[in-house]
């Protein structure tokens, strides 16, 4: 089932998610809904809080559109190490639609987690996977990628999305906004 996405400036996005206690069929159903919602968007990653569920659960699929799907379910992830080198990626977020900005993060990370069978795993990631994992793990801590850009840019984005939310609540058609 495709679930509605939580959009900035909804304070739900600032919640700190709690650990998953049990990897059971209910959790796998939730992960399947997240994957369906992510593929529909489309996006390459999704944290549970983005559909309003404050659990430390995320899904990722970096497979290209014309390639077979590679769904990954990641439970209770912890960054246990990162490399010294940094890399810059242009990031976007399904909770901040159509806004993109460059973010610098460690280029490599080691993440300990559980998989969809509750089995302990260690992921050594670089490139887009390293960036995506850090972006998603930020969500579990109530952190958004705009927290890693300048305050000026962040304030601009937040203001724009506040206005969009106000317009929507008032059932006005949002016009194109000057930023
Ligand atoms: O779909 C997404 N693309 C993306 C691009 C660069 C860096 C991170 C991401 S994650 C994002 C989906 C999302 O909002 N996940 O939380
Ligand atoms: Ni995001």
PDB file of C-alpha atoms in Angstrom, residues 6-159:
ATOM      1  CA  UNK A   6       5.144  13.629   5.402  1.00  0.00           C
ATOM      2  CA  UNK A   7       6.303  16.958   3.954  1.00  0.00           C
ATOM      3  CA  UNK A   8       8.317  19.862   5.388  1.00  0.00           C
ATOM      4  CA  UNK A   9       7.581  21.759   7.695  1.00  0.00           C
ATOM      5  CA  UNK A  10       5.608  18.956   9.422  1.00  0.00           C
ATOM      6  CA  UNK A  11       7.170  18.650  12.917  1.00  0.00           C
ATOM      7  CA  UNK A  12       6.837  14.843  12.646  1.00  0.00           C
ATOM      8  CA  UNK A  13      10.055  14.992  10.581  1.00  0.00           C
ATOM      9  CA  UNK A  14      11.890  16.313  13.660  1.00  0.00           C
ATOM     10  CA  UNK A  15      10.959  13.322  15.838  1.00  0.00           C
ATOM     11  CA  UNK A  16      13.691  10.954  16.958  1.00  0.00           C
ATOM     12  CA  UNK A  17      12.602   7.458  15.908  1.00  0.00           C
ATOM     13  CA  UNK A  18      12.735   4.548  18.365  1.00  0.00           C
ATOM     14  CA  UNK A  19      14.501   1.227  17.792  1.00  0.00           C
ATOM     15  CA  UNK A  20      12.592  -1.674  16.225  1.00  0.00           C
ATOM     16  CA  UNK A  21      12.133  -4.331  18.908  1.00  0.00           C
ATOM     17  CA  UNK A  22      11.167  -7.267  16.718  1.00  0.00           C
ATOM     18  CA  UNK A  23      11.665  -8.004  13.033  1.00  0.00           C
ATOM     19  CA  UNK A  24       8.360  -9.794  12.382  1.00  0.00           C
ATOM     20  CA  UNK A  25       5.738  -9.997   9.626  1.00  0.00           C
ATOM     21  CA  UNK A  26       4.158  -6.689  10.710  1.00  0.00           C
ATOM     22  CA  UNK A  27       7.519  -4.961  10.305  1.00  0.00           C
ATOM     23  CA  UNK A  28       8.102  -6.618   6.908  1.00  0.00           C
ATOM     24  CA  UNK A  29       4.652  -5.441   5.781  1.00  0.00           C
ATOM     25  CA  UNK A  30       5.561  -1.903   6.855  1.00  0.00           C
ATOM     26  CA  UNK A  31       8.880  -2.172   4.953  1.00  0.00           C
ATOM     27  CA  UNK A  32       6.987  -3.391   1.849  1.00  0.00           C
ATOM     28  CA  UNK A  33       4.669  -0.356   2.077  1.00  0.00           C
ATOM     29  CA  UNK A  34       7.741   1.869   2.356  1.00  0.00           C
ATOM     30  CA  UNK A  35       9.310   0.277  -0.732  1.00  0.00           C
ATOM     31  CA  UNK A  36       6.056   0.660  -2.685  1.00  0.00           C
ATOM     32  CA  UNK A  37       5.799   4.312  -1.597  1.00  0.00           C
ATOM     33  CA  UNK A  38       9.461   4.919  -2.484  1.00  0.00           C
ATOM     34  CA  UNK A  39       9.173   3.307  -5.958  1.00  0.00           C
ATOM     35  CA  UNK A  40       5.988   5.280  -6.649  1.00  0.00           C
ATOM     36  CA  UNK A  41       7.574   8.625  -5.707  1.00  0.00           C
ATOM     37  CA  UNK A  42      10.132   7.726  -7.132  1.00  0.00           C
ATOM     38  CA  UNK A  43      13.094   7.845  -4.748  1.00  0.00           C
ATOM     39  CA  UNK A  44      16.200   5.831  -3.880  1.00  0.00           C
ATOM     40  CA  UNK A  45      15.622   5.693  -0.118  1.00  0.00           C
ATOM     41  CA  UNK A  46      12.912   6.206   2.494  1.00  0.00           C
ATOM     42  CA  UNK A  47      12.877   6.354   6.289  1.00  0.00           C
ATOM     43  CA  UNK A  48       9.779   5.186   8.193  1.00  0.00           C
ATOM     44  CA  UNK A  49       9.232   8.643   9.701  1.00  0.00           C
ATOM     45  CA  UNK A  50       8.614   9.929   6.162  1.00  0.00           C
ATOM     46  CA  UNK A  51       5.326   7.993   6.244  1.00  0.00           C
ATOM     47  CA  UNK A  52       4.749   9.055   9.843  1.00  0.00           C
ATOM     48  CA  UNK A  53       6.051   5.929  11.615  1.00  0.00           C
ATOM     49  CA  UNK A  54       8.732   6.784  14.214  1.00  0.00           C
ATOM     50  CA  UNK A  55      10.727   3.540  13.948  1.00  0.00           C
ATOM     51  CA  UNK A  56      14.413   3.085  13.116  1.00  0.00           C
ATOM     52  CA  UNK A  57      13.660   1.435   9.792  1.00  0.00           C
ATOM     53  CA  UNK A  58      14.670   2.452   6.289  1.00  0.00           C
ATOM     54  CA  UNK A  59      14.580   1.102   2.765  1.00  0.00           C
ATOM     55  CA  UNK A  60      17.002   1.756  -0.081  1.00  0.00           C
ATOM     56  CA  UNK A  61      17.132   0.740  -3.744  1.00  0.00           C
ATOM     57  CA  UNK A  62      19.883   2.232  -5.880  1.00  0.00           C
ATOM     58  CA  UNK A  63      19.164   0.085  -8.962  1.00  0.00           C
ATOM     59  CA  UNK A  64      18.745   2.063 -12.167  1.00  0.00           C
ATOM     60  CA  UNK A  65      15.246   2.245 -13.670  1.00  0.00           C
ATOM     61  CA  UNK A  66      16.062  -0.256 -16.454  1.00  0.00           C
ATOM     62  CA  UNK A  67      17.733  -2.714 -14.045  1.00  0.00           C
ATOM     63  CA  UNK A  68      16.157  -5.365 -11.795  1.00  0.00           C
ATOM     64  CA  UNK A  69      15.043  -3.978  -8.428  1.00  0.00           C
ATOM     65  CA  UNK A  70      17.455  -4.314  -5.479  1.00  0.00           C
ATOM     66  CA  UNK A  71      15.290  -3.551  -2.434  1.00  0.00           C
ATOM     67  CA  UNK A  72      17.207  -3.298   0.827  1.00  0.00           C
ATOM     68  CA  UNK A  73      15.510  -3.244   4.222  1.00  0.00           C
ATOM     69  CA  UNK A  74      17.691  -1.797   6.966  1.00  0.00           C
ATOM     70  CA  UNK A  75      16.661  -2.029  10.621  1.00  0.00           C
ATOM     71  CA  UNK A  76      18.234  -0.193  13.580  1.00  0.00           C
ATOM     72  CA  UNK A  77      21.242   1.049  11.577  1.00  0.00           C
ATOM     73  CA  UNK A  78      24.278   2.408  13.379  1.00  0.00           C
ATOM     74  CA  UNK A  79      27.232   4.131  11.758  1.00  0.00           C
ATOM     75  CA  UNK A  80      30.135   2.316  13.407  1.00  0.00           C
ATOM     76  CA  UNK A  81      32.913   3.931  11.349  1.00  0.00           C
ATOM     77  CA  UNK A  82      33.477   6.449   8.613  1.00  0.00           C
ATOM     78  CA  UNK A  83      36.447   7.276   6.422  1.00  0.00           C
ATOM     79  CA  UNK A  84      38.392  10.554   6.595  1.00  0.00           C
ATOM     80  CA  UNK A  85      37.655  11.600   3.035  1.00  0.00           C
ATOM     81  CA  UNK A  86      34.575  13.671   2.283  1.00  0.00           C
ATOM     82  CA  UNK A  87      32.405  13.666  -0.818  1.00  0.00           C
ATOM     83  CA  UNK A  88      29.821  16.107  -2.128  1.00  0.00           C
ATOM     84  CA  UNK A  89      26.521  14.973  -3.658  1.00  0.00           C
ATOM     85  CA  UNK A  90      23.520  16.919  -4.861  1.00  0.00           C
ATOM     86  CA  UNK A  91      20.831  15.647  -2.509  1.00  0.00           C
ATOM     87  CA  UNK A  92      17.073  15.739  -2.624  1.00  0.00           C
ATOM     88  CA  UNK A  93      14.428  14.482  -0.217  1.00  0.00           C
ATOM     89  CA  UNK A  94      10.919  13.153  -0.809  1.00  0.00           C
ATOM     90  CA  UNK A  95       9.848  15.222   2.224  1.00  0.00           C
ATOM     91  CA  UNK A  96      11.194  18.404   0.557  1.00  0.00           C
ATOM     92  CA  UNK A  97       9.923  17.934  -3.010  1.00  0.00           C
ATOM     93  CA  UNK A  98      11.832  19.490  -5.889  1.00  0.00           C
ATOM     94  CA  UNK A  99      14.528  21.118  -3.797  1.00  0.00           C
ATOM     95  CA  UNK A 100      18.136  20.031  -4.331  1.00  0.00           C
ATOM     96  CA  UNK A 101      21.399  21.142  -2.759  1.00  0.00           C
ATOM     97  CA  UNK A 102      24.970  19.933  -2.455  1.00  0.00           C
ATOM     98  CA  UNK A 103      25.845  18.281   0.850  1.00  0.00           C
ATOM     99  CA  UNK A 104      29.279  17.203   2.044  1.00  0.00           C
ATOM    100  CA  UNK A 105      29.484  13.984   4.061  1.00  0.00           C
ATOM    101  CA  UNK A 106      32.046  11.255   4.767  1.00  0.00           C
ATOM    102  CA  UNK A 107      32.656   9.392   1.492  1.00  0.00           C
ATOM    103  CA  UNK A 108      32.666   5.965   3.148  1.00  0.00           C
ATOM    104  CA  UNK A 109      30.741   4.541   6.091  1.00  0.00           C
ATOM    105  CA  UNK A 110      30.419   1.242   7.884  1.00  0.00           C
ATOM    106  CA  UNK A 111      26.880   0.576   9.088  1.00  0.00           C
ATOM    107  CA  UNK A 112      25.773  -2.191  11.463  1.00  0.00           C
ATOM    108  CA  UNK A 113      22.092  -3.148  11.197  1.00  0.00           C
ATOM    109  CA  UNK A 114      19.547  -5.943  10.976  1.00  0.00           C
ATOM    110  CA  UNK A 115      18.137  -7.107   7.637  1.00  0.00           C
ATOM    111  CA  UNK A 116      14.533  -8.031   6.798  1.00  0.00           C
ATOM    112  CA  UNK A 117      15.028 -11.428   8.460  1.00  0.00           C
ATOM    113  CA  UNK A 118      16.366  -9.872  11.655  1.00  0.00           C
ATOM    114  CA  UNK A 119      19.874 -11.093  10.827  1.00  0.00           C
ATOM    115  CA  UNK A 120      22.829  -8.915  11.917  1.00  0.00           C
ATOM    116  CA  UNK A 121      24.677  -7.386   8.999  1.00  0.00           C
ATOM    117  CA  UNK A 122      27.519  -4.975   8.358  1.00  0.00           C
ATOM    118  CA  UNK A 123      27.394  -2.746   5.285  1.00  0.00           C
ATOM    119  CA  UNK A 124      30.561  -1.158   3.904  1.00  0.00           C
ATOM    120  CA  UNK A 125      29.342   1.681   1.719  1.00  0.00           C
ATOM    121  CA  UNK A 126      30.865   4.264  -0.577  1.00  0.00           C
ATOM    122  CA  UNK A 127      29.578   6.509  -3.365  1.00  0.00           C
ATOM    123  CA  UNK A 128      25.825   7.097  -3.530  1.00  0.00           C
ATOM    124  CA  UNK A 129      25.126   4.282  -1.040  1.00  0.00           C
ATOM    125  CA  UNK A 130      27.255   5.998   1.621  1.00  0.00           C
ATOM    126  CA  UNK A 131      25.449   9.301   1.024  1.00  0.00           C
ATOM    127  CA  UNK A 132      22.006   7.695   0.961  1.00  0.00           C
ATOM    128  CA  UNK A 133      22.630   5.718   4.179  1.00  0.00           C
ATOM    129  CA  UNK A 134      23.739   8.876   5.986  1.00  0.00           C
ATOM    130  CA  UNK A 135      20.755  10.854   4.629  1.00  0.00           C
ATOM    131  CA  UNK A 136      18.327   8.133   5.824  1.00  0.00           C
ATOM    132  CA  UNK A 137      20.005   7.661   9.213  1.00  0.00           C
ATOM    133  CA  UNK A 138      19.738  11.438   9.700  1.00  0.00           C
ATOM    134  CA  UNK A 139      15.945  11.076   9.268  1.00  0.00           C
ATOM    135  CA  UNK A 140      15.887   8.580  12.166  1.00  0.00           C
ATOM    136  CA  UNK A 141      17.387  11.329  14.318  1.00  0.00           C
ATOM    137  CA  UNK A 142      15.032  14.082  13.097  1.00  0.00           C
ATOM    138  CA  UNK A 143      17.752  15.590  10.890  1.00  0.00           C
ATOM    139  CA  UNK A 144      17.130  16.729   7.293  1.00  0.00           C
ATOM    140  CA  UNK A 145      19.665  17.377   4.525  1.00  0.00           C
ATOM    141  CA  UNK A 146      18.843  21.095   4.683  1.00  0.00           C
ATOM    142  CA  UNK A 147      20.395  21.072   8.175  1.00  0.00           C
ATOM    143  CA  UNK A 148      23.749  20.565   6.383  1.00  0.00           C
ATOM    144  CA  UNK A 149      23.447  23.649   4.104  1.00  0.00           C
ATOM    145  CA  UNK A 150      23.787  27.350   4.931  1.00  0.00           C
ATOM    146  CA  UNK A 151      21.250  28.900   7.313  1.00  0.00           C
ATOM    147  CA  UNK A 152      20.326  31.419   4.613  1.00  0.00           C
ATOM    148  CA  UNK A 153      19.389  28.687   2.126  1.00  0.00           C
ATOM    149  CA  UNK A 154      17.679  26.606   4.814  1.00  0.00           C
ATOM    150  CA  UNK A 155      15.524  29.518   5.990  1.00  0.00           C
ATOM    151  CA  UNK A 156      14.528  30.208   2.381  1.00  0.00           C
ATOM    152  CA  UNK A 157      13.442  26.595   1.831  1.00  0.00           C
ATOM    153  CA  UNK A 158      11.552  26.374   5.118  1.00  0.00           C
ATOM    154  CA  UNK A 159       9.733  29.636   4.393  1.00  0.00           C
TER     155      UNK A 159
END
